[in-house]
mmCIF file of N, CA and C and ligand atoms in Angstrom:
data_model
loop_
_atom_site.group_PDB
_atom_site.id
_atom_site.type_symbol
_atom_site.label_atom_id
_atom_site.label_comp_id
_atom_site.label_asym_id
_atom_site.label_seq_id
_atom_site.Cartn_x
_atom_site.Cartn_y
_atom_site.Cartn_z
ATOM 1 N N MET Y 40 162.028 32.370 87.329
ATOM 2 C CA MET Y 40 163.020 33.189 86.601
ATOM 3 C C MET Y 40 163.762 32.299 85.584
ATOM 4 N N LYS Y 41 163.953 32.845 84.396
ATOM 5 C CA LYS Y 41 164.591 32.070 83.310
ATOM 6 C C LYS Y 41 165.777 32.838 82.781
ATOM 7 N N PHE Y 42 166.893 32.152 82.680
ATOM 8 C CA PHE Y 42 168.122 32.836 82.205
ATOM 9 C C PHE Y 42 168.469 32.340 80.818
ATOM 10 N N LYS Y 43 169.122 33.220 80.059
ATOM 11 C CA LYS Y 43 169.670 32.772 78.775
ATOM 12 C C LYS Y 43 170.991 33.443 78.497
ATOM 13 N N VAL Y 44 171.789 32.760 77.654
ATOM 14 C CA VAL Y 44 173.084 33.275 77.276
ATOM 15 C C VAL Y 44 173.019 33.584 75.768
ATOM 16 N N ASP Y 45 173.380 34.802 75.407
ATOM 17 C CA ASP Y 45 173.458 35.198 73.990
ATOM 18 C C ASP Y 45 174.805 34.706 73.436
ATOM 19 N N HIS Y 46 174.761 33.695 72.611
ATOM 20 C CA HIS Y 46 176.001 33.103 72.130
ATOM 21 C C HIS Y 46 176.742 33.961 71.121
ATOM 22 N N GLU Y 47 176.068 34.966 70.576
ATOM 23 C CA GLU Y 47 176.789 35.940 69.742
ATOM 24 C C GLU Y 47 177.720 36.794 70.610
ATOM 25 N N LEU Y 48 177.311 37.021 71.814
ATOM 26 C CA LEU Y 48 178.088 37.923 72.688
ATOM 27 C C LEU Y 48 179.101 37.178 73.582
ATOM 28 N N CYS Y 49 178.752 35.939 73.958
ATOM 29 C CA CYS Y 49 179.573 35.202 74.904
ATOM 30 C C CYS Y 49 180.977 34.988 74.314
ATOM 31 N N VAL Y 50 182.004 35.355 75.122
ATOM 32 C CA VAL Y 50 183.389 35.148 74.686
ATOM 33 C C VAL Y 50 184.061 34.000 75.440
ATOM 34 N N GLY Y 51 183.240 33.239 76.175
ATOM 35 C CA GLY Y 51 183.766 32.040 76.840
ATOM 36 C C GLY Y 51 184.665 32.314 78.006
ATOM 37 N N CYS Y 52 184.405 33.369 78.748
ATOM 38 C CA CYS Y 52 185.318 33.725 79.823
ATOM 39 C C CYS Y 52 185.145 32.846 81.063
ATOM 40 N N GLU Y 53 184.057 32.095 81.116
ATOM 41 C CA GLU Y 53 183.800 31.089 82.167
ATOM 42 C C GLU Y 53 183.472 31.679 83.543
ATOM 43 N N ALA Y 54 183.311 32.974 83.604
ATOM 44 C CA ALA Y 54 182.990 33.581 84.928
ATOM 45 C C ALA Y 54 181.626 33.092 85.430
ATOM 46 N N CYS Y 55 180.667 32.946 84.527
ATOM 47 C CA CYS Y 55 179.319 32.531 84.964
ATOM 48 C C CYS Y 55 179.337 31.149 85.559
ATOM 49 N N GLU Y 56 180.086 30.264 84.932
ATOM 50 C CA GLU Y 56 180.163 28.897 85.438
ATOM 51 C C GLU Y 56 180.872 28.900 86.823
ATOM 52 N N GLY Y 57 181.902 29.732 86.922
ATOM 53 C CA GLY Y 57 182.612 29.828 88.222
ATOM 54 C C GLY Y 57 181.714 30.274 89.342
ATOM 55 N N VAL Y 58 180.815 31.236 89.051
ATOM 56 C CA VAL Y 58 179.954 31.783 90.073
ATOM 57 C C VAL Y 58 178.744 30.873 90.334
ATOM 58 N N CYS Y 59 178.219 30.274 89.294
ATOM 59 C CA CYS Y 59 176.957 29.514 89.443
ATOM 60 C C CYS Y 59 176.926 28.274 88.534
ATOM 61 N N PRO Y 60 177.732 27.292 88.874
ATOM 62 C CA PRO Y 60 177.856 26.106 87.996
ATOM 63 C C PRO Y 60 176.598 25.240 87.950
ATOM 64 N N LYS Y 61 175.645 25.463 88.860
ATOM 65 C CA LYS Y 61 174.408 24.676 88.803
ATOM 66 C C LYS Y 61 173.514 25.168 87.678
ATOM 67 N N VAL Y 62 173.758 26.355 87.196
ATOM 68 C CA VAL Y 62 172.897 26.926 86.144
ATOM 69 C C VAL Y 62 173.666 27.070 84.819
ATOM 70 N N PHE Y 63 174.924 27.468 84.893
ATOM 71 C CA PHE Y 63 175.693 27.734 83.663
ATOM 72 C C PHE Y 63 176.804 26.720 83.504
ATOM 73 N N GLU Y 64 176.908 26.148 82.302
ATOM 74 C CA GLU Y 64 177.907 25.116 82.029
ATOM 75 C C GLU Y 64 178.623 25.443 80.721
ATOM 76 N N MET Y 65 179.983 25.372 80.763
ATOM 77 C CA MET Y 65 180.738 25.534 79.521
ATOM 78 C C MET Y 65 180.588 24.263 78.706
ATOM 79 N N GLN Y 66 180.306 24.409 77.393
ATOM 80 C CA GLN Y 66 180.193 23.228 76.561
ATOM 81 C C GLN Y 66 181.192 23.271 75.422
ATOM 82 N N ASP Y 67 181.165 22.208 74.584
ATOM 83 C CA ASP Y 67 182.194 22.034 73.546
ATOM 84 C C ASP Y 67 182.356 23.184 72.570
ATOM 85 N N ASP Y 68 181.294 23.977 72.420
ATOM 86 C CA ASP Y 68 181.396 25.117 71.501
ATOM 87 C C ASP Y 68 182.139 26.309 72.145
ATOM 88 N N GLY Y 69 182.613 26.127 73.370
ATOM 89 C CA GLY Y 69 183.344 27.193 74.042
ATOM 90 C C GLY Y 69 182.457 28.296 74.628
ATOM 91 N N LYS Y 70 181.166 28.062 74.636
ATOM 92 C CA LYS Y 70 180.223 29.024 75.157
ATOM 93 C C LYS Y 70 179.537 28.433 76.410
ATOM 94 N N ALA Y 71 179.002 29.342 77.215
ATOM 95 C CA ALA Y 71 178.210 28.900 78.368
ATOM 96 C C ALA Y 71 176.792 28.571 77.948
ATOM 97 N N HIS Y 72 176.257 27.533 78.541
ATOM 98 C CA HIS Y 72 174.885 27.136 78.272
ATOM 99 C C HIS Y 72 174.093 27.083 79.590
ATOM 100 N N VAL Y 73 172.856 27.448 79.520
ATOM 101 C CA VAL Y 73 171.972 27.333 80.695
ATOM 102 C C VAL Y 73 171.506 25.901 80.769
ATOM 103 N N ILE Y 74 171.776 25.235 81.893
ATOM 104 C CA ILE Y 74 171.466 23.805 81.948
ATOM 105 C C ILE Y 74 170.232 23.485 82.780
ATOM 106 N N VAL Y 75 169.569 24.521 83.301
ATOM 107 C CA VAL Y 75 168.283 24.290 83.948
ATOM 108 C C VAL Y 75 167.261 25.198 83.298
ATOM 109 N N ASP Y 76 166.058 24.715 83.135
ATOM 110 C CA ASP Y 76 165.080 25.469 82.391
ATOM 111 C C ASP Y 76 164.435 26.560 83.247
ATOM 112 N N ALA Y 77 163.624 26.177 84.182
ATOM 113 C CA ALA Y 77 163.053 27.152 85.091
ATOM 114 C C ALA Y 77 163.803 27.054 86.427
ATOM 115 N N LEU Y 78 164.186 28.199 86.916
ATOM 116 C CA LEU Y 78 165.077 28.211 88.065
ATOM 117 C C LEU Y 78 164.319 28.171 89.395
ATOM 118 N N SER Y 79 164.714 27.311 90.295
ATOM 119 C CA SER Y 79 164.159 27.363 91.625
ATOM 120 C C SER Y 79 164.773 28.595 92.331
ATOM 121 N N SER Y 80 164.068 29.131 93.247
ATOM 122 C CA SER Y 80 164.529 30.400 93.877
ATOM 123 C C SER Y 80 165.842 30.202 94.596
ATOM 124 N N ASP Y 81 166.181 28.988 94.934
ATOM 125 C CA ASP Y 81 167.460 28.716 95.586
ATOM 126 C C ASP Y 81 168.652 29.226 94.802
ATOM 127 N N PHE Y 82 168.519 29.110 93.483
ATOM 128 C CA PHE Y 82 169.667 29.453 92.610
ATOM 129 C C PHE Y 82 169.609 30.871 92.089
ATOM 130 N N GLU Y 83 168.498 31.546 92.308
ATOM 131 C CA GLU Y 83 168.329 32.850 91.646
ATOM 132 C C GLU Y 83 169.395 33.857 91.996
ATOM 133 N N ALA Y 84 169.745 33.969 93.245
ATOM 134 C CA ALA Y 84 170.757 34.939 93.649
ATOM 135 C C ALA Y 84 172.097 34.668 93.012
ATOM 136 N N ASP Y 85 172.470 33.391 92.977
ATOM 137 C CA ASP Y 85 173.737 33.018 92.350
ATOM 138 C C ASP Y 85 173.700 33.301 90.854
ATOM 139 N N ALA Y 86 172.578 32.970 90.226
ATOM 140 C CA ALA Y 86 172.481 33.197 88.780
ATOM 141 C C ALA Y 86 172.519 34.676 88.448
ATOM 142 N N LEU Y 87 171.904 35.498 89.291
ATOM 143 C CA LEU Y 87 171.947 36.945 89.062
ATOM 144 C C LEU Y 87 173.364 37.467 89.234
ATOM 145 N N GLU Y 88 174.064 36.883 90.207
ATOM 146 C CA GLU Y 88 175.463 37.271 90.432
ATOM 147 C C GLU Y 88 176.289 36.912 89.177
ATOM 148 N N ALA Y 89 176.021 35.739 88.616
ATOM 149 C CA ALA Y 89 176.730 35.324 87.422
ATOM 150 C C ALA Y 89 176.439 36.265 86.267
ATOM 151 N N GLU Y 90 175.173 36.701 86.180
ATOM 152 C CA GLU Y 90 174.794 37.654 85.124
ATOM 153 C C GLU Y 90 175.637 38.910 85.246
ATOM 154 N N GLU Y 91 175.775 39.390 86.482
ATOM 155 C CA GLU Y 91 176.571 40.611 86.688
ATOM 156 C C GLU Y 91 178.065 40.373 86.435
ATOM 157 N N ALA Y 92 178.516 39.154 86.670
ATOM 158 C CA ALA Y 92 179.950 38.847 86.502
ATOM 159 C C ALA Y 92 180.358 38.797 85.045
ATOM 160 N N CYS Y 93 179.418 38.566 84.151
ATOM 161 C CA CYS Y 93 179.794 38.414 82.748
ATOM 162 C C CYS Y 93 180.331 39.731 82.178
ATOM 163 N N PRO Y 94 181.515 39.741 81.652
ATOM 164 C CA PRO Y 94 182.151 40.987 81.214
ATOM 165 C C PRO Y 94 181.534 41.564 79.932
ATOM 166 N N VAL Y 95 180.769 40.761 79.213
ATOM 167 C CA VAL Y 95 180.220 41.257 77.944
ATOM 168 C C VAL Y 95 178.667 41.297 77.963
ATOM 169 N N GLN Y 96 178.095 41.184 79.156
ATOM 170 C CA GLN Y 96 176.634 41.238 79.312
ATOM 171 C C GLN Y 96 175.919 40.266 78.385
ATOM 172 N N ALA Y 97 176.448 39.070 78.302
ATOM 173 C CA ALA Y 97 175.813 38.064 77.420
ATOM 174 C C ALA Y 97 174.650 37.368 78.104
ATOM 175 N N ILE Y 98 174.520 37.534 79.418
ATOM 176 C CA ILE Y 98 173.478 36.807 80.163
ATOM 177 C C ILE Y 98 172.292 37.757 80.466
ATOM 178 N N SER Y 99 171.097 37.225 80.237
ATOM 179 C CA SER Y 99 169.902 37.991 80.582
ATOM 180 C C SER Y 99 168.897 37.053 81.225
ATOM 181 N N HIS Y 100 167.885 37.647 81.832
ATOM 182 C CA HIS Y 100 166.834 36.820 82.455
ATOM 183 C C HIS Y 100 165.476 37.466 82.260
ATOM 184 N N GLU Y 101 164.439 36.650 82.433
ATOM 185 C CA GLU Y 101 163.078 37.196 82.411
ATOM 186 C C GLU Y 101 162.270 36.508 83.496
HETATM 187 FE FE1 F3S Z 33 180.202 33.679 78.305
HETATM 188 FE FE2 F3S Z 33 179.806 35.667 79.938
HETATM 189 FE FE3 F3S Z 33 179.713 33.227 80.809
HETATM 190 S S1 F3S Z 33 181.298 35.604 78.319
HETATM 191 S S2 F3S Z 33 181.137 32.132 79.514
HETATM 192 S S3 F3S Z 33 178.336 34.157 79.364
HETATM 193 S S4 F3S Z 33 180.546 34.938 81.868
#
């Protein structure tokens, strides 16, 4: 499973990092970045939870 953050939509609310800091990290541009490429199944549930927690639906996965 691969996650991405749409930086046009991200408003930097930091919810994703709060829920799943192993996958999402706030960087200097004030946006969340995905810091792992392909996700091990260990993190999938947390990453999906982070996707749901985003107030502007900036996170998606495939
Ligand atoms: Fe941005 Fe949504 Fe995370 S607004 S910082 S992607 S929770």
